[in-house]
PDB file of C-alpha atoms in Angstrom:
ATOM      1  CA  GLU X   1    -120.381  27.472 -36.071  1.00 92.00           C
ATOM      2  CA  PHE X   2    -118.559  26.455 -39.241  1.00 98.00           C
ATOM      3  CA  PRO X   3    -120.070  24.660 -42.242  1.00 97.00           C
ATOM      4  CA  PHE X   4    -120.018  20.879 -41.775  1.00 97.00           C
ATOM      5  CA  GLU X   5    -121.051  17.675 -43.435  1.00 97.00           C
ATOM      6  CA  ARG X   6    -121.329  14.094 -42.289  1.00 96.00           C
ATOM      7  CA  ILE X   7    -119.119  12.214 -44.713  1.00 97.00           C
ATOM      8  CA  HIS X   8    -119.489   8.713 -43.269  1.00 97.00           C
ATOM      9  CA  GLY X   9    -122.121   7.075 -41.166  1.00 95.00           C
ATOM     10  CA  ALA X  10    -125.807   7.759 -40.715  1.00 86.00           C
ATOM     11  CA  GLY X  11    -126.233   6.485 -37.256  1.00 74.00           C
ATOM     12  CA  PRO X  12    -127.294   8.302 -34.085  1.00 79.00           C
ATOM     13  CA  THR X  13    -124.949  10.135 -31.794  1.00 80.00           C
ATOM     14  CA  THR X  14    -125.069   7.378 -29.146  1.00 85.00           C
ATOM     15  CA  ASN X  15    -123.305   4.043 -29.507  1.00 89.00           C
ATOM     16  CA  ARG X  16    -120.929   5.367 -32.152  1.00 93.00           C
ATOM     17  CA  VAL X  17    -117.321   6.439 -32.496  1.00 94.00           C
ATOM     18  CA  HIS X  18    -117.270  10.037 -33.747  1.00 95.00           C
ATOM     19  CA  VAL X  19    -114.375  11.384 -35.775  1.00 96.00           C
ATOM     20  CA  MET X  20    -114.325  15.091 -36.611  1.00 97.00           C
ATOM     21  CA  ILE X  21    -112.027  16.363 -39.348  1.00 98.00           C
ATOM     22  CA  VAL X  22    -111.209  20.073 -39.324  1.00 98.00           C
ATOM     23  CA  SER X  23    -109.137  22.186 -41.701  1.00 98.00           C
ATOM     24  CA  ASP X  24    -106.141  24.314 -40.781  1.00 98.00           C
ATOM     25  CA  GLY X  25    -104.151  26.520 -43.130  1.00 98.00           C
ATOM     26  CA  TRP X  26    -106.892  26.508 -45.721  1.00 98.00           C
ATOM     27  CA  THR X  27    -108.241  30.004 -46.659  1.00 98.00           C
ATOM     28  CA  GLN X  28    -111.854  30.300 -47.806  1.00 98.00           C
ATOM     29  CA  ALA X  29    -110.539  30.400 -51.371  1.00 98.00           C
ATOM     30  CA  ASP X  30    -108.663  27.142 -50.734  1.00 98.00           C
ATOM     31  CA  LEU X  31    -111.778  25.543 -49.273  1.00 98.00           C
ATOM     32  CA  ASP X  32    -113.806  26.668 -52.297  1.00 98.00           C
ATOM     33  CA  THR X  33    -111.587  24.624 -54.643  1.00 98.00           C
ATOM     34  CA  GLY X  34    -112.938  21.447 -53.116  1.00 97.00           C
ATOM     35  CA  ARG X  35    -109.501  19.930 -52.508  1.00 98.00           C
ATOM     36  CA  TYR X  36    -109.882  19.845 -48.717  1.00 98.00           C
ATOM     37  CA  LYS X  37    -113.265  18.207 -49.094  1.00 98.00           C
ATOM     38  CA  THR X  38    -111.777  15.507 -51.378  1.00 97.00           C
ATOM     39  CA  LEU X  39    -108.844  14.815 -49.032  1.00 97.00           C
ATOM     40  CA  ALA X  40    -111.031  14.601 -45.976  1.00 97.00           C
ATOM     41  CA  LYS X  41    -113.283  12.081 -47.758  1.00 97.00           C
ATOM     42  CA  GLY X  42    -110.140  10.196 -48.779  1.00 96.00           C
ATOM     43  CA  VAL X  43    -108.871   9.740 -45.215  1.00 95.00           C
ATOM     44  CA  SER X  44    -112.354   8.874 -43.993  1.00 96.00           C
ATOM     45  CA  ASP X  45    -112.849   6.238 -46.696  1.00 97.00           C
ATOM     46  CA  TYR X  46    -109.366   4.853 -45.974  1.00 96.00           C
ATOM     47  CA  LEU X  47    -110.231   4.429 -42.282  1.00 95.00           C
ATOM     48  CA  VAL X  48    -113.459   2.444 -42.778  1.00 95.00           C
ATOM     49  CA  GLN X  49    -111.993   0.271 -45.526  1.00 96.00           C
ATOM     50  CA  ARG X  50    -109.106  -1.055 -43.389  1.00 95.00           C
ATOM     51  CA  GLN X  51    -109.257  -3.591 -40.598  1.00 93.00           C
ATOM     52  CA  PRO X  52    -110.123  -3.554 -37.803  1.00 90.00           C
ATOM     53  CA  PHE X  53    -112.313  -0.505 -38.578  1.00 94.00           C
ATOM     54  CA  LYS X  54    -113.869  -2.109 -41.661  1.00 96.00           C
ATOM     55  CA  ASP X  55    -115.783  -4.601 -39.498  1.00 97.00           C
ATOM     56  CA  TYR X  56    -117.149  -1.688 -37.433  1.00 95.00           C
ATOM     57  CA  ALA X  57    -117.702   0.842 -40.207  1.00 95.00           C
ATOM     58  CA  HIS X  58    -121.420   0.945 -39.368  1.00 94.00           C
ATOM     59  CA  LEU X  59    -120.529   2.144 -35.876  1.00 95.00           C
ATOM     60  CA  ILE X  60    -118.311   5.013 -37.034  1.00 96.00           C
ATOM     61  CA  ASN X  61    -119.451   8.514 -37.855  1.00 96.00           C
ATOM     62  CA  VAL X  62    -117.080  10.992 -39.588  1.00 97.00           C
ATOM     63  CA  THR X  63    -117.946  14.692 -39.885  1.00 97.00           C
ATOM     64  CA  ARG X  64    -115.950  17.223 -41.926  1.00 98.00           C
ATOM     65  CA  VAL X  65    -115.904  20.797 -40.710  1.00 98.00           C
ATOM     66  CA  ASP X  66    -114.734  23.601 -43.033  1.00 98.00           C
ATOM     67  CA  VAL X  67    -112.704  26.010 -40.899  1.00 98.00           C
ATOM     68  CA  PRO X  68    -111.113  28.880 -42.890  1.00 98.00           C
ATOM     69  CA  SER X  69    -107.767  30.375 -41.965  1.00 98.00           C
ATOM     70  CA  VAL X  70    -106.371  33.830 -42.752  1.00 98.00           C
ATOM     71  CA  GLU X  71    -103.375  32.403 -44.600  1.00 97.00           C
ATOM     72  CA  SER X  72    -102.670  29.255 -46.601  1.00 97.00           C
ATOM     73  CA  GLY X  73    -100.128  26.730 -45.352  1.00 96.00           C
ATOM     74  CA  VAL X  74     -98.541  25.755 -42.095  1.00 95.00           C
ATOM     75  CA  SER X  75     -95.793  27.378 -40.013  1.00 95.00           C
ATOM     76  CA  HIS X  76     -92.246  25.919 -40.245  1.00 92.00           C
ATOM     77  CA  ALA X  77     -90.164  26.734 -37.149  1.00 85.00           C
ATOM     78  CA  TRP X  78     -86.695  26.084 -38.585  1.00 80.00           C
ATOM     79  CA  ASN X  79     -86.932  28.873 -41.194  1.00 81.00           C
ATOM     80  CA  ASN X  80     -89.225  31.197 -39.203  1.00 79.00           C
ATOM     81  CA  SER X  81     -92.057  30.720 -41.632  1.00 87.00           C
ATOM     82  CA  ASN X  82     -94.993  31.867 -39.591  1.00 92.00           C
ATOM     83  CA  LYS X  83     -98.476  31.374 -41.003  1.00 96.00           C
ATOM     84  CA  ASN X  84    -101.676  32.889 -39.554  1.00 97.00           C
ATOM     85  CA  THR X  85    -103.864  29.754 -39.319  1.00 98.00           C
ATOM     86  CA  TYR X  86    -106.914  29.069 -37.194  1.00 98.00           C
ATOM     87  CA  TYR X  87    -105.414  26.355 -35.027  1.00 98.00           C
ATOM     88  CA  GLY X  88    -101.756  27.344 -35.355  1.00 97.00           C
ATOM     89  CA  SER X  89    -100.351  24.185 -36.918  1.00 96.00           C
ATOM     90  CA  GLN X  90     -96.575  24.079 -37.085  1.00 94.00           C
ATOM     91  CA  TYR X  91     -93.678  21.824 -37.991  1.00 92.00           C
ATOM     92  CA  PRO X  92     -91.094  22.062 -35.178  1.00 86.00           C
ATOM     93  CA  SER X  93     -87.426  22.227 -36.029  1.00 80.00           C
ATOM     94  CA  GLU X  94     -84.884  19.444 -35.780  1.00 75.00           C
ATOM     95  CA  GLN X  95     -81.492  18.690 -37.243  1.00 73.00           C
ATOM     96  CA  ASP X  96     -80.854  16.490 -40.268  1.00 73.00           C
ATOM     97  CA  PRO X  97     -77.999  13.957 -40.233  1.00 74.00           C
ATOM     98  CA  THR X  98     -75.506  16.661 -41.325  1.00 79.00           C
ATOM     99  CA  GLY X  99     -76.521  18.987 -38.485  1.00 75.00           C
ATOM    100  CA  ASN X 100     -78.564  21.381 -40.628  1.00 76.00           C
ATOM    101  CA  PRO X 101     -81.978  22.591 -39.385  1.00 66.00           C
ATOM    102  CA  THR X 102     -84.966  20.989 -41.052  1.00 67.00           C
ATOM    103  CA  ASP X 103     -88.675  20.180 -40.432  1.00 67.00           C
ATOM    104  CA  SER X 104     -89.560  17.664 -37.799  1.00 76.00           C
ATOM    105  CA  ARG X 105     -92.122  15.123 -38.993  1.00 79.00           C
ATOM    106  CA  GLY X 106     -94.004  15.789 -35.763  1.00 86.00           C
ATOM    107  CA  LEU X 107     -96.531  18.249 -37.166  1.00 93.00           C
ATOM    108  CA  TRP X 108     -98.212  19.838 -34.149  1.00 93.00           C
ATOM    109  CA  PHE X 109     -99.191  23.302 -32.939  1.00 95.00           C
ATOM    110  CA  LYS X 110     -97.438  26.491 -31.853  1.00 93.00           C
ATOM    111  CA  ASP X 111     -99.560  26.270 -28.685  1.00 94.00           C
ATOM    112  CA  ALA X 112    -101.291  22.963 -28.070  1.00 94.00           C
ATOM    113  CA  ALA X 113    -103.450  24.290 -25.252  1.00 94.00           C
ATOM    114  CA  VAL X 114    -104.802  27.100 -27.450  1.00 96.00           C
ATOM    115  CA  ALA X 115    -105.416  24.632 -30.275  1.00 96.00           C
ATOM    116  CA  GLN X 116    -107.264  22.272 -27.920  1.00 95.00           C
ATOM    117  CA  THR X 117    -109.489  25.117 -26.673  1.00 96.00           C
ATOM    118  CA  LYS X 118    -110.289  26.166 -30.229  1.00 97.00           C
ATOM    119  CA  ILE X 119    -111.048  22.565 -31.178  1.00 96.00           C
ATOM    120  CA  LYS X 120    -113.502  22.273 -28.243  1.00 95.00           C
ATOM    121  CA  GLU X 121    -115.131  25.520 -29.333  1.00 97.00           C
ATOM    122  CA  THR X 122    -115.439  24.372 -32.961  1.00 97.00           C
ATOM    123  CA  ASN X 123    -119.112  23.485 -33.512  1.00 97.00           C
ATOM    124  CA  PRO X 124    -119.528  22.394 -29.879  1.00 95.00           C
ATOM    125  CA  ALA X 125    -122.841  20.670 -30.568  1.00 94.00           C
ATOM    126  CA  LEU X 126    -121.063  18.076 -32.730  1.00 94.00           C
ATOM    127  CA  THR X 127    -120.104  14.987 -30.780  1.00 93.00           C
ATOM    128  CA  ARG X 128    -116.482  13.924 -31.247  1.00 94.00           C
ATOM    129  CA  HIS X 129    -114.166  11.372 -29.631  1.00 95.00           C
ATOM    130  CA  VAL X 130    -111.164  12.424 -31.719  1.00 96.00           C
ATOM    131  CA  THR X 131    -110.440  15.491 -33.841  1.00 97.00           C
ATOM    132  CA  VAL X 132    -108.227  15.201 -36.937  1.00 97.00           C
ATOM    133  CA  VAL X 133    -106.610  18.466 -38.052  1.00 98.00           C
ATOM    134  CA  LEU X 134    -105.994  18.254 -41.790  1.00 98.00           C
ATOM    135  CA  CYS X 135    -103.226  20.773 -42.436  1.00 98.00           C
ATOM    136  CA  ASN X 136    -102.656  22.452 -45.801  1.00 98.00           C
ATOM    137  CA  ASP X 137     -99.030  21.570 -46.317  1.00 96.00           C
ATOM    138  CA  GLY X 138     -97.404  18.898 -48.492  1.00 94.00           C
ATOM    139  CA  THR X 139     -94.517  18.165 -46.093  1.00 92.00           C
ATOM    140  CA  TYR X 140     -94.639  14.710 -44.590  1.00 92.00           C
ATOM    141  CA  GLY X 141     -95.850  14.872 -41.025  1.00 92.00           C
ATOM    142  CA  GLY X 142     -98.364  14.166 -38.319  1.00 94.00           C
ATOM    143  CA  ALA X 143     -98.687  13.745 -34.597  1.00 94.00           C
ATOM    144  CA  ALA X 144    -101.239  12.836 -31.913  1.00 94.00           C
ATOM    145  CA  ASN X 145    -102.131  13.231 -28.277  1.00 92.00           C
ATOM    146  CA  TYR X 146    -104.471  10.788 -26.574  1.00 91.00           C
ATOM    147  CA  SER X 147    -105.262  12.893 -23.535  1.00 88.00           C
ATOM    148  CA  ARG X 148    -106.324  15.765 -25.783  1.00 91.00           C
ATOM    149  CA  GLY X 149    -108.064  13.480 -28.273  1.00 92.00           C
ATOM    150  CA  MET X 150    -106.567  15.154 -31.326  1.00 95.00           C
ATOM    151  CA  CYS X 151    -104.151  14.426 -34.102  1.00 96.00           C
ATOM    152  CA  THR X 152    -102.693  16.167 -37.177  1.00 96.00           C
ATOM    153  CA  VAL X 153    -101.964  15.065 -40.692  1.00 97.00           C
ATOM    154  CA  SER X 154    -100.596  16.956 -43.679  1.00 96.00           C
ATOM    155  CA  THR X 155    -101.481  16.711 -47.390  1.00 96.00           C
ATOM    156  CA  ASP X 156     -98.425  14.559 -48.226  1.00 95.00           C
ATOM    157  CA  THR X 157     -99.149  11.658 -50.535  1.00 94.00           C
ATOM    158  CA  ARG X 158     -98.881   9.311 -47.526  1.00 93.00           C
ATOM    159  CA  ALA X 159    -101.522  11.222 -45.569  1.00 92.00           C
ATOM    160  CA  ASN X 160    -103.946   8.288 -45.363  1.00 93.00           C
ATOM    161  CA  GLU X 161    -101.287   6.034 -43.758  1.00 94.00           C
ATOM    162  CA  VAL X 162    -100.178   8.806 -41.408  1.00 93.00           C
ATOM    163  CA  PHE X 163    -103.782   9.454 -40.426  1.00 94.00           C
ATOM    164  CA  PHE X 164    -104.426   5.762 -39.712  1.00 93.00           C
ATOM    165  CA  HIS X 165    -101.256   5.636 -37.577  1.00 92.00           C
ATOM    166  CA  GLU X 166    -101.991   8.829 -35.645  1.00 94.00           C
ATOM    167  CA  LEU X 167    -105.581   7.774 -34.996  1.00 93.00           C
ATOM    168  CA  GLY X 168    -104.224   4.797 -33.092  1.00 92.00           C
ATOM    169  CA  HIS X 169    -102.539   7.217 -30.699  1.00 92.00           C
ATOM    170  CA  ALA X 170    -105.318   9.767 -30.436  1.00 94.00           C
ATOM    171  CA  LEU X 171    -108.343   7.483 -30.211  1.00 92.00           C
ATOM    172  CA  MET X 172    -107.033   4.340 -28.568  1.00 91.00           C
ATOM    173  CA  ASN X 173    -103.866   5.394 -26.738  1.00 92.00           C
ATOM    174  CA  LEU X 174    -101.656   2.955 -28.637  1.00 93.00           C
ATOM    175  CA  ALA X 175     -97.878   3.421 -28.536  1.00 89.00           C
ATOM    176  CA  ASP X 176     -95.422   3.475 -31.374  1.00 86.00           C
ATOM    177  CA  GLU X 177     -94.026  -0.055 -31.868  1.00 82.00           C
ATOM    178  CA  TYR X 178     -90.550   1.160 -32.656  1.00 75.00           C
ATOM    179  CA  ALA X 179     -87.687   2.741 -30.692  1.00 69.00           C
ATOM    180  CA  TYR X 180     -86.538   6.295 -30.977  1.00 65.00           C
ATOM    181  CA  ALA X 181     -82.787   6.291 -31.509  1.00 61.00           C
ATOM    182  CA  PRO X 182     -80.673   6.770 -29.469  1.00 59.00           C
ATOM    183  CA  PHE X 183     -83.222   6.104 -26.665  1.00 59.00           C
ATOM    184  CA  ARG X 184     -83.258   2.368 -26.767  1.00 63.00           C
ATOM    185  CA  ALA X 185     -83.136   1.555 -23.059  1.00 71.00           C
ATOM    186  CA  LEU X 186     -86.134  -0.215 -21.528  1.00 74.00           C
ATOM    187  CA  PRO X 187     -88.452   1.998 -19.474  1.00 76.00           C
ATOM    188  CA  ALA X 188     -88.283   1.706 -15.743  1.00 83.00           C
ATOM    189  CA  ASP X 189     -92.007   0.912 -15.463  1.00 88.00           C
ATOM    190  CA  GLU X 190     -94.311  -1.157 -17.578  1.00 90.00           C
ATOM    191  CA  PRO X 191     -95.853   1.089 -20.298  1.00 87.00           C
ATOM    192  CA  VAL X 192     -99.520   1.978 -19.882  1.00 89.00           C
ATOM    193  CA  GLU X 193    -100.279   1.447 -23.563  1.00 90.00           C
ATOM    194  CA  ALA X 194    -101.876  -1.949 -24.267  1.00 88.00           C
ATOM    195  CA  ASN X 195     -99.806  -2.765 -27.349  1.00 91.00           C
ATOM    196  CA  VAL X 196     -96.252  -2.516 -25.897  1.00 88.00           C
ATOM    197  CA  SER X 197     -94.377  -4.112 -23.008  1.00 87.00           C
ATOM    198  CA  LYS X 198     -90.911  -3.973 -21.563  1.00 83.00           C
ATOM    199  CA  GLU X 199     -91.084  -7.747 -21.100  1.00 84.00           C
ATOM    200  CA  SER X 200     -89.562  -9.923 -23.848  1.00 78.00           C
TER     201      SER X 200
END
């Protein structure tokens, strides 16, 4: 059990959408500064102030859980920067346009299965439909997985927008509405996500 606080919503656990925000890469000293608390409240407020969630803000509960890590920061695969964090958040490696290794914007985990297990074991009595892992790194990034009901976001200045985007994947199974170059061919089958189609 980690310290937690309901930061939005006062409703019951039934008939609500429950968002749980957890920290990764924040030492206890980092948590004590209050910055994580402020950022978590910021993404929560951003969510319930934007449509369509604004109309349903009274049906959304957001809980912040303060999970300390051994080390500050997030691992970066391309330069072998390996941080000892509770959930194992990591930026994968990719190549920049000149062929040099750099961070992928797809902030995820060294081992997603381990992270998912740890998330399930984090304050198990707390109801959650989606878990947002707020990672202590200023590099732009985030990612989501609907089947696992979890997403990540960094502390980049665009964190609120990234969180809003990734929540669409993790909570509602929405697809990206843009193509990944060079993979621009239509899929063989109709996509399962409700917001995209291979039909013109």
